[in-house]
Every structure is written in C-alpha cells, then in structure tokens.
Coordinates of C-alpha atoms in Angstrom, one line a residue:
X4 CA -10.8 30.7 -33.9
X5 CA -8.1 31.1 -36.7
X6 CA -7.6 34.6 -38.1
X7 CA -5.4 35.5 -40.8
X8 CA -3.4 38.8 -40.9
X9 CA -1.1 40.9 -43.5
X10 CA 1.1 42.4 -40.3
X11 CA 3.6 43.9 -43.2
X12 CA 4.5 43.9 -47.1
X13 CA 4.6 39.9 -47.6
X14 CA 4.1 39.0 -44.5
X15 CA 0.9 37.0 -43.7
X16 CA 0.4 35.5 -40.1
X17 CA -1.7 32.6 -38.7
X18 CA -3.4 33.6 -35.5
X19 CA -5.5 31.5 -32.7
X20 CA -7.7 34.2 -31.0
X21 CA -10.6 34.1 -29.0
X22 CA -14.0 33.0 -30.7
X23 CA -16.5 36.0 -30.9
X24 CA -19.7 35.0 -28.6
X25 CA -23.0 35.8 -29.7
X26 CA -23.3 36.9 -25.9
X27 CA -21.0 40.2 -27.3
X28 CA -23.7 40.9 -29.7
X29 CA -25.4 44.5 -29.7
X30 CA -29.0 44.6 -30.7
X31 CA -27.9 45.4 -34.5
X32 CA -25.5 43.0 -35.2
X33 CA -25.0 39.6 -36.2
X34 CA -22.6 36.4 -36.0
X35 CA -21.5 35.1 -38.9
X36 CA -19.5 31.6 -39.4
X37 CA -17.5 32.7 -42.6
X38 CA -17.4 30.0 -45.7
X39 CA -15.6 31.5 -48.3
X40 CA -13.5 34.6 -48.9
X41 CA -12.3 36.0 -52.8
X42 CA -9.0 37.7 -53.1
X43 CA -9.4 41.1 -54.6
X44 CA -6.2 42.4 -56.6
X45 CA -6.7 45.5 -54.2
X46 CA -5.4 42.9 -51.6
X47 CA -2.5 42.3 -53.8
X48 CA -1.6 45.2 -54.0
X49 CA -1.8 45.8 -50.2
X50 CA 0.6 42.6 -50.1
X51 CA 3.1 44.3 -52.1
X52 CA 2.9 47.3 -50.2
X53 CA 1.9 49.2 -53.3
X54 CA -1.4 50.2 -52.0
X55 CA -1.5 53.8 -50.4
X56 CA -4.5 53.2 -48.1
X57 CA -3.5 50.0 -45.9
X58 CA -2.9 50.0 -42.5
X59 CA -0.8 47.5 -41.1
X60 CA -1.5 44.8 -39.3
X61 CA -4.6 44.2 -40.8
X62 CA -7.1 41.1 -41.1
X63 CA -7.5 40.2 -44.5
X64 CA -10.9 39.2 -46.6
X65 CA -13.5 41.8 -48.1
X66 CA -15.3 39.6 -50.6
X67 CA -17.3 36.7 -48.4
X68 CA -20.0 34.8 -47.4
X69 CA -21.1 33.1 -44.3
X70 CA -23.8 31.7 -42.2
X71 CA -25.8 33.6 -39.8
X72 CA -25.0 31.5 -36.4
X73 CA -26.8 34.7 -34.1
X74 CA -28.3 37.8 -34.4
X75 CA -28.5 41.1 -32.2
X76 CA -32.2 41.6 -30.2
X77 CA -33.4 43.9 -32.8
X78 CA -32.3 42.5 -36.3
X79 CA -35.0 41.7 -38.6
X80 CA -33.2 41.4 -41.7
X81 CA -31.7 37.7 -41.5
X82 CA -32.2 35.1 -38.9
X83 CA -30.4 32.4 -37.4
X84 CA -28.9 30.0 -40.3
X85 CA -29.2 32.4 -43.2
X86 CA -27.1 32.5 -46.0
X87 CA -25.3 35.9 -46.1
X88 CA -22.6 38.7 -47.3
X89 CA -22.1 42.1 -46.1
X90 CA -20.7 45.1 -47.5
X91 CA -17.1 45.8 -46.0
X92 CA -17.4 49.7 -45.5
X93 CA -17.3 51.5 -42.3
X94 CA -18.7 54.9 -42.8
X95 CA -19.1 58.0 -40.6
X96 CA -22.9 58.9 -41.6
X97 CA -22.3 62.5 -41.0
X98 CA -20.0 63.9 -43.5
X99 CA -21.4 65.5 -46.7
X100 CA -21.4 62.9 -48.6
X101 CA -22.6 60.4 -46.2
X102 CA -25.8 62.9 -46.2
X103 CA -26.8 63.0 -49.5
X104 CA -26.7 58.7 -49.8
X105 CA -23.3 58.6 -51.1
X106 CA -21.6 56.9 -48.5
X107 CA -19.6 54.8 -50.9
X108 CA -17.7 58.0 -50.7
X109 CA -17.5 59.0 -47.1
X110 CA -15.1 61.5 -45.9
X111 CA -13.8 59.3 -43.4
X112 CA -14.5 56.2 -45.0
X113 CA -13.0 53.0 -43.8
X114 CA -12.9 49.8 -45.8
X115 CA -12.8 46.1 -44.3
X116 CA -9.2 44.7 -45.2
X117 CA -7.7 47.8 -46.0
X118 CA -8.1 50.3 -43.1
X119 CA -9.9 48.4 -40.8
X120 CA -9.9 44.6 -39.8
X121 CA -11.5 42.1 -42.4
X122 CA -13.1 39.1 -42.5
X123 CA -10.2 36.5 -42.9
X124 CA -11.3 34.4 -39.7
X125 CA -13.9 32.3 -38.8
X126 CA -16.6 33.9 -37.1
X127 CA -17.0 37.8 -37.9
X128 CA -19.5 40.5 -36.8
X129 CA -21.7 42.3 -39.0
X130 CA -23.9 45.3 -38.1
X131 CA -27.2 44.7 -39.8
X132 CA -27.2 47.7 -42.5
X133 CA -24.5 45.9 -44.3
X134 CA -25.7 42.6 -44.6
X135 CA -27.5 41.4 -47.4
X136 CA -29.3 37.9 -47.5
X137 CA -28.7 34.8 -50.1
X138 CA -30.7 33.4 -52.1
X139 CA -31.1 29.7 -50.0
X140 CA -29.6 28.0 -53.6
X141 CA -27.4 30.1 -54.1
X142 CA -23.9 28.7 -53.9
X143 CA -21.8 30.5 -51.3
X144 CA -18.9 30.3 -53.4
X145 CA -20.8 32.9 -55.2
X146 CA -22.0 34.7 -52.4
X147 CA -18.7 35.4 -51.9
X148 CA -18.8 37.1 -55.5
X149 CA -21.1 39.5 -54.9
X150 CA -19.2 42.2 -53.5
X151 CA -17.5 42.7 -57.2
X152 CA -20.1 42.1 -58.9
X153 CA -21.7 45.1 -57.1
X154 CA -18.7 46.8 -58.3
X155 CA -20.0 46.3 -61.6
X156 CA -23.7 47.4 -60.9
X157 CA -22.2 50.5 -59.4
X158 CA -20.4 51.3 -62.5
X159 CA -22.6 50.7 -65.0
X160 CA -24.9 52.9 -63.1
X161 CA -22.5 55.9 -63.2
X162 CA -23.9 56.8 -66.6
X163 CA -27.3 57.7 -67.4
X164 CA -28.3 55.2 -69.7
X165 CA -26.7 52.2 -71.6
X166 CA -29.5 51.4 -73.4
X167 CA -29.0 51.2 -77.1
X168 CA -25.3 52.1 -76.5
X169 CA -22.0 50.6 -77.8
X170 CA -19.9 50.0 -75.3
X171 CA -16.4 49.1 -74.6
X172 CA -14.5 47.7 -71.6
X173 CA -10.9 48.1 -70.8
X174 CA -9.4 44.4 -69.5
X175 CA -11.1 41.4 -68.8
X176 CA -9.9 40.6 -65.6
X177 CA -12.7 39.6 -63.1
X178 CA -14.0 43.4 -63.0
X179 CA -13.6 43.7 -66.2
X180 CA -15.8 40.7 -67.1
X181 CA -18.4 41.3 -64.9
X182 CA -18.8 44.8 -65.7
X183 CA -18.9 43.3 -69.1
X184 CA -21.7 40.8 -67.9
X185 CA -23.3 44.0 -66.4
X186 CA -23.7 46.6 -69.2
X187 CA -24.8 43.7 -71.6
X188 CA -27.2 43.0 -68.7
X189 CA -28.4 46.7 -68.6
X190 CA -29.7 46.9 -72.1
X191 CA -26.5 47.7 -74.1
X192 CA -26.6 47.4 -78.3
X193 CA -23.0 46.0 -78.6
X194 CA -20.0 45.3 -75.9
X195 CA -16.9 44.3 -76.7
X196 CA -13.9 43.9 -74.2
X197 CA -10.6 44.4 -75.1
X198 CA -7.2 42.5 -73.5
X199 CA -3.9 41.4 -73.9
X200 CA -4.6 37.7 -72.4
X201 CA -5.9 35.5 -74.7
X202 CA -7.1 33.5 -71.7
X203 CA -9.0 36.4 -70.4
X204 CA -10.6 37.0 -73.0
X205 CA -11.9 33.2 -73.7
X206 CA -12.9 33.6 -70.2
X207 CA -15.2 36.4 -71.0
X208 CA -16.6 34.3 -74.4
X209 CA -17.5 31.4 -71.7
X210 CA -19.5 33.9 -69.7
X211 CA -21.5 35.6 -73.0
X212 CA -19.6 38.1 -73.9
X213 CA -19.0 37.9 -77.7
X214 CA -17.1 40.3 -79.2
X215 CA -13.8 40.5 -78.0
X216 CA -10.2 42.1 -79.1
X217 CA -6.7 41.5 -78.4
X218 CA -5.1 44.9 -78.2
X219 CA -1.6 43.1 -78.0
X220 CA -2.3 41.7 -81.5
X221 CA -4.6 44.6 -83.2
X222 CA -4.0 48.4 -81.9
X223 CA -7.1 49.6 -80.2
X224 CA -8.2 52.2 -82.6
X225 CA -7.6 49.7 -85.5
X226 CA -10.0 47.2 -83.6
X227 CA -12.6 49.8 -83.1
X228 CA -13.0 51.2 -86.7
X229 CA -13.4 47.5 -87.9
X230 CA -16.0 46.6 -85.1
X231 CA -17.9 49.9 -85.1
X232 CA -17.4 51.9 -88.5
X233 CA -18.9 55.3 -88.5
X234 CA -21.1 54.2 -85.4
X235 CA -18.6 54.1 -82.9
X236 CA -18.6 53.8 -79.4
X237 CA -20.7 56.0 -76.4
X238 CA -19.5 54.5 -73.2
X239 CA -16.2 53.0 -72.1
X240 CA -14.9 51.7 -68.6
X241 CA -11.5 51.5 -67.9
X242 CA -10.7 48.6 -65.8
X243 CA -7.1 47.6 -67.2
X244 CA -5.5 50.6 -64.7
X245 CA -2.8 51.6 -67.1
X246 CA -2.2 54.6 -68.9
X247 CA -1.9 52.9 -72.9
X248 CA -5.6 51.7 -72.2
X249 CA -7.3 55.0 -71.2
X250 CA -5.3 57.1 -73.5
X251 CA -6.2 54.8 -76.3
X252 CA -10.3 54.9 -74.6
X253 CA -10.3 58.9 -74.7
X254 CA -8.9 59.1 -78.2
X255 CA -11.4 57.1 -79.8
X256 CA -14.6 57.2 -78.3
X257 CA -17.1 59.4 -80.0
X258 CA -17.0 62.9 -79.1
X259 CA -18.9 63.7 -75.9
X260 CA -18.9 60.1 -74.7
X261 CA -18.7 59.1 -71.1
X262 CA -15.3 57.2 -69.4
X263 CA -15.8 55.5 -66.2
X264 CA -12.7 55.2 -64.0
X265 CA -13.0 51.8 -62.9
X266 CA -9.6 50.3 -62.5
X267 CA -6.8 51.0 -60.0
X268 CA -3.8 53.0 -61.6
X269 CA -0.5 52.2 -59.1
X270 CA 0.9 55.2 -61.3
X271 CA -1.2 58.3 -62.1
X272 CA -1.2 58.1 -66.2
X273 CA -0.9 61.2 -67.9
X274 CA -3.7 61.9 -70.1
X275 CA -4.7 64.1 -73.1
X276 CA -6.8 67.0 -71.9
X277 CA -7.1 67.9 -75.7
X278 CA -9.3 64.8 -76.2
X279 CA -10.8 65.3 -72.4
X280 CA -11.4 69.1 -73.5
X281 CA -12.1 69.5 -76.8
X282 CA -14.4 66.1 -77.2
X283 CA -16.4 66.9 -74.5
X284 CA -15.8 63.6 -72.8
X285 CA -17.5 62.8 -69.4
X286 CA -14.7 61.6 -67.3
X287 CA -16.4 59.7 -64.5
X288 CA -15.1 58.3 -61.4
X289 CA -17.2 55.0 -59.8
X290 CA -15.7 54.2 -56.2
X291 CA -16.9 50.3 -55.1
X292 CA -21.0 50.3 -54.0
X293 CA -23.8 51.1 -52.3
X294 CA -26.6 48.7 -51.0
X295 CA -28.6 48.8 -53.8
X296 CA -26.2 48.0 -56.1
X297 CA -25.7 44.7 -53.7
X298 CA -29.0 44.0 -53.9
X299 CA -28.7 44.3 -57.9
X300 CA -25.9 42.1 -58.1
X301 CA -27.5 39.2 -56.1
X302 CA -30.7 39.5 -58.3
X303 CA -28.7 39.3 -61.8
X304 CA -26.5 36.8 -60.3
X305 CA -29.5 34.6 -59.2
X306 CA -31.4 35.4 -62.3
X307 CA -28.8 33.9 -64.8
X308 CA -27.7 37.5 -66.4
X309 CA -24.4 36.8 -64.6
X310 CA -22.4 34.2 -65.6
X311 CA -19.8 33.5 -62.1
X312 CA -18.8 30.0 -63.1
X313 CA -15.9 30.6 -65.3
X314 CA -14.4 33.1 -63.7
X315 CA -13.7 31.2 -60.2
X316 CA -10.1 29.6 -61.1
X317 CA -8.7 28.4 -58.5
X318 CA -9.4 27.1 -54.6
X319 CA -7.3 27.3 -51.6
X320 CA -7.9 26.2 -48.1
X321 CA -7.8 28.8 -45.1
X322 CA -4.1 27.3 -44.0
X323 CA -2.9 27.9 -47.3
X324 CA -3.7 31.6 -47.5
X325 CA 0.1 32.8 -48.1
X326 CA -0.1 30.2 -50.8
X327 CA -2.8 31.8 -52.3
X328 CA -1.1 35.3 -52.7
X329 CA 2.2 33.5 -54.4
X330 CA -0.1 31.4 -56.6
X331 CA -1.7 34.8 -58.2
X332 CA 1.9 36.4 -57.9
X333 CA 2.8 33.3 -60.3
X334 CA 0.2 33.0 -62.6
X335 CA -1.4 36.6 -63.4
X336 CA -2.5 35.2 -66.9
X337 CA -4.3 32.3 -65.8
X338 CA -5.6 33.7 -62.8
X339 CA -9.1 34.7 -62.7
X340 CA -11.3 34.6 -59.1
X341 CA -9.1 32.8 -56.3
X342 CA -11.3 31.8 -54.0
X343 CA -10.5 30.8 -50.1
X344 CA -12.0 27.9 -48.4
X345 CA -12.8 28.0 -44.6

C-alpha cells in the first residue's frame, strides 16, 4: 500500500509497504480503507520544522475519513462497509488528567501525525474508542472535516454559556470559521470575525456568518465600538495565533470576559497582565477534542448548522502530496481546506 511520510523539514517521501491484513486485527480494532485526508496548518508547520512537538519520520494525515473494510471480534460500534473517522489521539488512560475524562490533555499524550504515525496511507488501523460512524450521506470529503470541526465544538464549550452573548473571533481561517459556524450554532446574540484577508472573510459570509471586519483596513477597537456601542463584547477566541490579535482581544473585551486560546502562536506574544489582571479576564486554554465534541460536530455538520462547502478549496491526489504542501506554501490567502484524494 502507498504511505506517505514527512522523514525531515521538507522532505516528504513515497513509500510501498506491506498492506495491513484484517488477519492482524485485535478484537478492538478496525481496518479502514482511507478516502480522504485534510491538511491541518499544524502539519505545516511540522513541514517547516517550526513545530516543537514532531517526531521525525512520521506518517502524515490527522483529519480523515475511510471505509470500514474489517473489524476486531469484539467491535460493536461500526461494521464492515461503514462510513467512518477517528480521533488521532493516543493517550495513556492513567495520568491525572486521563482520570478525570480529560484525556484531550494527557500527560503523555501522543497525537496521530505529530508524535506518532498518521493516517497518510491507504489502509490504517483504528482501535474502536476512537472511531466515530458517518452519517451514510454524508460526503466523506466532509468526514474528513470533522476532526476540526470538533476543534470548534471543543472550544466553544470551554466557556459556560454563549447564549445571549456577543462574541468575537480572531481570523477566519478554517478554525476560525468554523468556530464562528459553532458559537453562532450554540445560541450566540451577535458574532463577528475579524481578518486581514478579504477572501477569508467572504468565505466566512458564504458559510452565514454576517458580520465581519477587516482589521488591516479598520483598527480592532475602532471596529468594535461601531459594531457593539456600549454593549460590547463577552467572549472572544483567538484563532489568528499572533500577538497584535490577542493584545487587541484583551484590551477591549468587557471587563471580566472570557479569551479562549485557540490558535497556535510559533512565538509566545507578550501580553498585558494589566488588562489580564485588573479586568478580570478568564484566560482559557482549549487543547483539540474529546469524543463528544466528535459526536457534536457530525450532528451540526449533518444537521445544516455547519456550512463545510465553502471552505474546501482545493483537491490533490495522494501522488501529489508534496504538491499539496507547496500549493498552501504559495497561496496562504486563497487557501482555505486542502483536501487529499486517495
């Protein structure tokens, strides 16, 4: 079977290995014949060598979908020609965290593509507690979606409520949209997201988010003031990863308000611990999923809440994975959801 691995900093290589067998199958686990992977800017980054947890040689692919083509003795979750996806983390189960349900944050915590192999090839195994059935009309193209959109469940489950709540979000890349797409999905008054791509940010009026700003043409706080008044903003998620964008989040959300970490800053940003201090600001960390947040994600995805459509950009097949990586490299502002064909 082909495989595809990032054996250093810009170096992808083609493999022919052995087919998996469903003869190698323990009881839990289950075949899948892999249809489509996403590339994840985390896997940009990894390519670049800028990413501080990635082992190399590693397989590559985290966000994907597949058929089930055999299952263990004791799976009861999906059966034999199933439409799936699976969560990519590898967790101990017996750190502290791991014990109280947060495994999403396991000490020893290993993550598909990054740490341990992915699922850039075309059959992969998949113990049974991380898979997660399709919807049978669900396209698989979004199947392979659903891992960031889970991203976004998780998030927008960090705070307690958004109900009734203003809410901003920091860049309109893919995350950015979809958590977008999620808070507005979760009962939020107002959302607006804020960029410095005008296409981003059509991207995110295509998918029903309304209000939108372009920080490169109106300073945040500016933006805010004219959007909000003296109602202001509760909740804001930083997905843009730069320091401008949460310094500029912290400084004008009300006072007491809650932040969510989101994004991936390559450079720690130095931030105001006047605002973080004296407004009373909840400064919240949200690290990728748990199951239910899967589980949430296929449900608004198959209900209609989320809009995937727009955001997939561009297609590649399996051979031209390398391709792929250069294309984004290339085209950052028109780049949305890459998607790889197998």
């Amino acid at each position: 079977m082909r495989q595809v691995v990032l054996t250093a900093p810009k170096t992808l290589e083609f493999r022919e290995v052995e087919n998996l067998k469903a003869e190698s199958l323990k009881e839990n686990q289950i075949l899948i014949n892999v249809k489509h992977i996403g590339i994840c800017g985390s896997e940009i980054h990894s390519y670049h060598g800028l990413h501080p947890a990635t082992f190399y040689p590693v397989v590559q692919g985290h966000e994907y979908s597949g058929v089930v083509v055999a299952v263990g003795n004791a799976v009861e979750r999906v059966k034999v020609g199933d439409n799936v996806t699976a969560r990519p983390q590898l967790v101990c189960g017996e750190c502290n965290p791991c014990k109280r349900g947060q495994y999403n944050v396991c000490q020893n915590l290993r993550v598909q593509a990054f740490q341990a192999d992915g699922a850039g090839q075309d059959l992969f195994i998949v113990d049974e507690d991380r898979i997660v059935k399709l919807p049978a009309d669900m396209s698989l193209e979004y199947g392979a979606m659903v891992e960031p959109t889970a991203v976004a469940a998780h998030a927008t489950a960090r705070v307690s409520s958004l109900e009734g709540k203003n809410v901003v979000v920091s860049g309109a890349g893919t995350i950015g949209n979809l958590m977008a797409q999620f808070a507005i999905a979760r009962g939020a008054k107002r959302v607006v997201i804020t960029d410095i791509s005008d296409f981003r940010l059509q991207k995110a009026q295509e998918c029903g988010i309304k209000e939108i700003v372009n920080v490169a043409k109106k300073p945040f706080g500016e933006a805010m003031n004219e959007l909000f008044g003296n109602e202001g903003f509760s909740v804001a998620f930083e997905c843009a990863g730069n320091e401008i964008s949460i310094r500029s989040i912290m400084e004008f959300i009300e006072k007491g308000g809650d932040v969510v970490i989101v994004g991936v800053h390559p450079k720690d940003p130095a931030i105001s611990m006047f605002y973080l201090g004296e407004h009373e600001l909840n400064l919240i960390g949200s690290m990728m999923y748990r199951h239910e947040d899967y589980i949430k994600a296929v449900e608004e995805i198959q209900s209609g809440k989320i809009n995937l459509q727009p955001l997939i950009s561009n297609r590649f097949a399996f051979e031209k994975y390398n391709e792929a990586y250069k294309f984004i490299d290339e085209n950052r502002e028109t780049c949305m959801k890459v998607m790889i064909d197998l």
